[in-house]
Amino acid sequence: MTAATTPPVTRSNEHNPGPAVLVRKRDARTVPFDRDTIHQAIESAFRASYKLPRPEALGEELIAAIDGVANGVVTEIDFEAARNSTNTPTPPTIDVETIQDLVENQLMHAGQYRVARNYIVYREDRSRERAIRGEEAKSAQKTLKVKHADGSTTPLDTHAIKRRVFEACHGLPECKPDDLLKDILVSLYDNISPEDLEKALVMVARSRIEQEPSYNQVATRLVLHTVYQEALGENAPKPDYANAPLFAADQQSQADQFTTAYRTGLRRYLADGVEAELLDPTLLSYDLDTIAAALHPQRDLDFQYLGIQTVYDRYLLHIEGRRIETPQYFWMRVAMGLALNEDQTSGGREARAIEFYSLLSTFRFVSATPTLFNSGTLHPQLSSCYLSTVEDDLTHIFKVVGDNAALSKWAGGLGNDWTNIRATGSHIKGTNGASQGVIPFLKIVNDTALAVNQGGKRKGAVCSYLETWHLDVEEFLELRKNTGDDRRRTHDMHTANWIPDLFMKRVKNNQPWTLFSPNEVSDLHDLYGEAFETRYAEYEAMAERGELRQYRRIDALTLWRKILSMVFETGHPWITFKDPSNLRSPQDHAGVVHNSNLCTEILLNTSKDETAVCNLGSINLRTHTTPEGLDQELLADTVKTAVRMLDNVIDINYYPTEEARNANTRHRPVGMGIMGFQDALFIQRMPYASEEAVQFADESMELISYHAILGSTQLAAERGTYGSYAGSKWSKGLLPIDTIDLVEQSRGGDLDVDRSMSLDWAPVRAAVKQHGMRNSNVMAIAPTATISNIAGSYQSIEPTYRNLFVKSNLSGDFTIVNEYLVNDLKRLDLWDDQMIDDLKYYDGSVQELDRVPADLKKLYETAFETDVFALVEACSRRQKWIDMGISFNLYIAKPSGKMLNDMYFHAWRKGLKTTYYLRSQAATQIEKSTSDTSQRGNQPRWMKSKSASAEVAQAVSKPPASMAATPPASPAGSPPVTGPDLSQSTPAGNACSIDDPDCEACQ
C-alpha cells in the first residue's frame, strides 16, 4: 500500500462510538461524536508538523502512526463513555477539551512529540483568540487563576504549561511528559503566584530524578526558561527543543532567533549592570561584537539541575531580585573580568577573554567561588583564602578580628594562627594581672564569622589553629563540644591542631610531652624539623631546672587520645602537620608556614606584616578523560590557560587589607587543584581502591604538576619572576618531588612515600632555571564542593559519597543519583522500581544487592566502603607532586580508637601535610517513606543493627580484641604504619555533616 494508491482520508470506522457518545462544545451545544472528525484533525496536525501540504504526501509510516493515534483516542473515549454511562436513555457526554487532552496524551504515548507540541501550540493560539473575542467565559470548566504582584489575576494558561512540559521532555524518551503534566496540574492552586508556578514545574520534575536521572535535564530546561524570562525578557525568543535542533545554525528557525537574541542581549546586560553599579564600566570597552559572537548558548544545557539551580540562586547577578545574567553571560563576565589587564593591542584582550570563557563554559576549569561571585564587578575580591598570624598584643588581636570581618565580607575563607597568644594564667606586665588565655578571643572570632555572612551568599567561615605544645591546647580541643561552659565554646568556628613531628614521635614511643606558654618559649613557633626538636628539648630541660614559670608535663599518648576523641565526637580539630608543611615549602627562605586555611590545603608564610592570600581554581578531570585515559594534549592546554587566569587574579584583586596586598603581590601564590577524580575513574572503569586507581592518581597529578610549573615559568618569561623568588627552592633547582628527601632526613627515615615518576622532567627543570617562576606556589587541591556541583562532577578527589542520597545546601535539597551506576544497571536491564527501593533501603549501597554483579559492586563502592588506606595512598601519590597541600577527608564506617589511630599515623607516615574532616556515617540519609518496607519489616536497616555510637560506647568499657590488630595492607602494597595500641576507643558523637545546609566551610 502506498500514498499514491490509497487516499489517506479513507479510514475504517469500526471503532467509532457513533451517536452513543455526545460531545459538549464550548458554547454548551452537544453534537454526536464523529471519528472521522478526530482523524482529520490528527492528520492535519501531522501534515502541518512534517510540512506536507497534500494528503497524498503522507507515507506508509505516517499513515500507520495517524491510525494508531486515532484508534487510541477512540478507545479512550469508549472507556470514558462506559465510565460515565447511566441507566437513562441520554447518551454520555464528553467535553471537547477532554477529547483534545486525549489526543495530546495519545500523541505523547506514540512518541510523536513534534506533532504533540504543534497541537498544543495550535490549541494555545485558538484559546487566545477565543479569549480576545470574549468566548472563553462561556466554557463550563472552572479555570484556576494566577495572582500577580500588583494584585491582578489572569486565568491559568494550561496550554502554555503543556507546551513547556513537552519541550522540556523533548529528546528524552525515558521522560513521560503526560505523567509529569498530571502531577504538575495537581500541585497547582487558585491564585498561585507566577513565581510559585515556575517553582511548581521544577519541583515536580526534580522529584522524579531518583526514578529516572533524565529528569535532571528536564528540570534544567525548566529553570533555564525562568532565567531567560528574567534576563532576556518575556517577549524574547525562547529555545525550541521540539521543533528543530536546538540553536541550529543552518536554518532559519526559532532556534536561530533565540541565538541572535541571546548574543545581542549581551550589550544590554552589560549596560544595565554598569548602570546599577554592579559591573565594572571597563567591561564596556571590550569589542562587544567580538565577545558576543563567541557566546555558545547551547552550553546552558550542559548544566545538571543542581548546577543550574545553584548558579541561579547564588551566582547570577540580579537587580532587585531579577536576574540580568544568563549562564553564558555569567561565564563571559567572569572571563572578561579576568582578562582586564591583558594586552589590549591586536585584539589580545578579547582573545584572552574568549580563551578563558572557553575553559569556564565547558567546565574544563572552574575558578573558585569568590572569583565567580566578583569577577568583573566593582568589588573584584577574587581570592579564596586568607591566612594570618595573631601577635601576643591586644591591639593586634583585635586588628586581626577586624581584618577577619573585612576579608569575610567579600567571600574570603579565613585561617588564623593563635599559637603566639600567651596561656591562661600568664603574667601580663602592663596590668600586673593574669591572662585568660586564648579561648575568650576565639569566642569573639566565632561570633564575628557569624555576623559577617558574605551578603547572604554563604556563611562567613574561619578556622583557628593552635600548636600541640600550647598550654591551652586541651581546652582548645574542646571548643566544639556541645557540653560544658558555653562561654568557652565556639560552635560555629572550625579548629585545627598544628602538630610538629616530634609530638608524633613521642606518641609512637609512648613518651611524655610538655606544654608551654608561648610568651616563655617565643621562638618555638618559628622553628620546625631538627631545629624545633633541639630547642624543644632545651626548654624541657629549663622547665626541669625551674627556669620557666608555666609548663605542664603530660603523656603524649594521653593527649593524642583526647585529640582523636574530639575529632570523632565533634569533627574537630582537624589534624595538620607542621614539619612537612614547612620542610617542603618553596618559600622557607622568606618566612614560616604557621597554619593552613579554612580547608587545610593552603600552606603559605604568615607574619605581622603579611596576611597570606591564595587564589584558587580546579581542573575538571571528567572533561579530560576518555575510556582510554587522559587526553594529555587537552589537559596541557587547559592547565597552561588556567595558570594564566589564576595569576591574573593577583593584579586585578581587591584587597581589603594592606597586609593581604603585601603578601599576594610579593609572592604571587596560586592554587590549582582538581575535581572530578571519581568521574575519571568511572569513565575508565577503575574501582577507587585498586592499584590502577592509585597509579592514575599519581600519573594524573604528575601531568598537572608538570604543566602547571611550566605554565608559571612561561609567565615568568613574559612578565617576570615573583618578588621573593631569589633564595627560594625554585631558584635552587628544587621541585616539589625533590623536597620529600628533606622530610625523610628530618624524621630519621620514618617516611614511606613512593618516589616514582613517569615523565621526563628535564625540560621543566631547564625552564625553571632559565626563566624562574611567576608564582611562589602553584598547586593545592581544594574541596570544590560548590564549583563541582556547578560543573556536574564529583567533588575534588572525593570517592562517591553514596549512589543515591539527598544533598542539602543553601539552594535546597537535591536528590543525587549516580548516573554511571544507573546507566550500567539499565544496560543489564536491572534499573527498576525494586532497585530504587533497594538503594533507598541500603542507603545508596549496592553491596548487599544480589542482582548486582560483583564487578559493579567493586566499581561502585561508596566512600565508607572504600579501603581508607587506599584513599591515603592515592593522596600520598598526589602530595609528592604538589607544593602546597590537599584538602583530604578520611572516612570511617565502624569507628574505633585503634582505627582512628592507624588512619592518622598512616597519613603522617605517607607524607601528607594536612587532613581535613573525619567523615562518619549518619544513621540514614535517604527518605524511606516512599519505599516498600513490608519485605524487610518496618525498621530501616540501620535501626536493626547496633548503632555506631553504641559500638563505640561499648568499646570504651571493653576494648574489642581486634583493636591490637594491624590493619590490612593498602592496595599499593605498602602496609599502614601501626601506632601504639590505644586501649580505648573514642566516645560516641558526630563528625562533620556532609549534608548540613548551614555548613558551607568547603563551598
PDB file of C-alpha atoms in Angstrom, residues 621-622 625-628 676-688 693 696 793-794 798-803 817-822 824 855-863 866:
ATOM      1  CA  LEU A 621      39.292  15.631  35.201  1.00  0.00           C
ATOM      2  CA  ARG A 622      35.891  14.457  33.959  1.00  0.00           C
ATOM      3  CA  THR A 625      39.103  11.705  30.446  1.00  0.00           C
ATOM      4  CA  THR A 626      38.054   9.063  27.943  1.00  0.00           C
ATOM      5  CA  PRO A 627      37.728   5.302  28.471  1.00  0.00           C
ATOM      6  CA  GLU A 628      41.290   5.070  27.148  1.00  0.00           C
ATOM      7  CA  GLY A 676      36.007  15.053  39.066  1.00  0.00           C
ATOM      8  CA  PHE A 677      38.594  12.431  40.026  1.00  0.00           C
ATOM      9  CA  GLN A 678      35.858   9.919  40.782  1.00  0.00           C
ATOM     10  CA  ASP A 679      34.248  10.657  37.401  1.00  0.00           C
ATOM     11  CA  ALA A 680      37.570   9.893  35.703  1.00  0.00           C
ATOM     12  CA  LEU A 681      37.717   6.536  37.493  1.00  0.00           C
ATOM     13  CA  PHE A 682      34.158   5.647  36.484  1.00  0.00           C
ATOM     14  CA  ILE A 683      34.851   6.587  32.866  1.00  0.00           C
ATOM     15  CA  GLN A 684      37.892   4.284  32.882  1.00  0.00           C
ATOM     16  CA  ARG A 685      36.081   1.558  34.894  1.00  0.00           C
ATOM     17  CA  MET A 686      38.589   1.713  37.753  1.00  0.00           C
ATOM     18  CA  PRO A 687      37.471   0.981  41.342  1.00  0.00           C
ATOM     19  CA  TYR A 688      38.831   3.628  43.718  1.00  0.00           C
ATOM     20  CA  ALA A 693      43.284   3.970  40.502  1.00  0.00           C
ATOM     21  CA  PHE A 696      46.120   7.059  37.939  1.00  0.00           C
ATOM     22  CA  SER A 793      31.261  16.499  38.557  1.00  0.00           C
ATOM     23  CA  TYR A 794      32.216  14.648  41.689  1.00  0.00           C
ATOM     24  CA  GLU A 798      36.432  12.508  46.896  1.00  0.00           C
ATOM     25  CA  PRO A 799      35.078   8.991  46.363  1.00  0.00           C
ATOM     26  CA  THR A 800      31.364   8.516  45.793  1.00  0.00           C
ATOM     27  CA  TYR A 801      29.568   9.534  48.969  1.00  0.00           C
ATOM     28  CA  ARG A 802      26.567   7.336  48.208  1.00  0.00           C
ATOM     29  CA  ASN A 803      24.988   6.135  44.998  1.00  0.00           C
ATOM     30  CA  VAL A 817      21.840   9.643  41.922  1.00  0.00           C
ATOM     31  CA  ASN A 818      24.950   8.051  40.474  1.00  0.00           C
ATOM     32  CA  GLU A 819      24.215   8.192  36.755  1.00  0.00           C
ATOM     33  CA  TYR A 820      27.187   5.990  35.922  1.00  0.00           C
ATOM     34  CA  LEU A 821      25.637   3.247  38.046  1.00  0.00           C
ATOM     35  CA  VAL A 822      22.169   3.831  36.611  1.00  0.00           C
ATOM     36  CA  ASP A 824      25.218   0.263  33.910  1.00  0.00           C
ATOM     37  CA  ASP A 855      32.400  -6.116  39.223  1.00  0.00           C
ATOM     38  CA  LEU A 856      29.800  -3.360  39.583  1.00  0.00           C
ATOM     39  CA  LYS A 857      29.769  -3.762  43.349  1.00  0.00           C
ATOM     40  CA  LYS A 858      33.514  -3.146  43.386  1.00  0.00           C
ATOM     41  CA  LEU A 859      33.347  -0.231  40.959  1.00  0.00           C
ATOM     42  CA  TYR A 860      30.519   1.462  42.851  1.00  0.00           C
ATOM     43  CA  GLU A 861      31.772   1.153  46.401  1.00  0.00           C
ATOM     44  CA  THR A 862      30.842   4.224  48.405  1.00  0.00           C
ATOM     45  CA  ALA A 863      33.230   6.304  50.466  1.00  0.00           C
ATOM     46  CA  THR A 866      36.320   2.014  50.198  1.00  0.00           C
TER      47      THR A 866
END
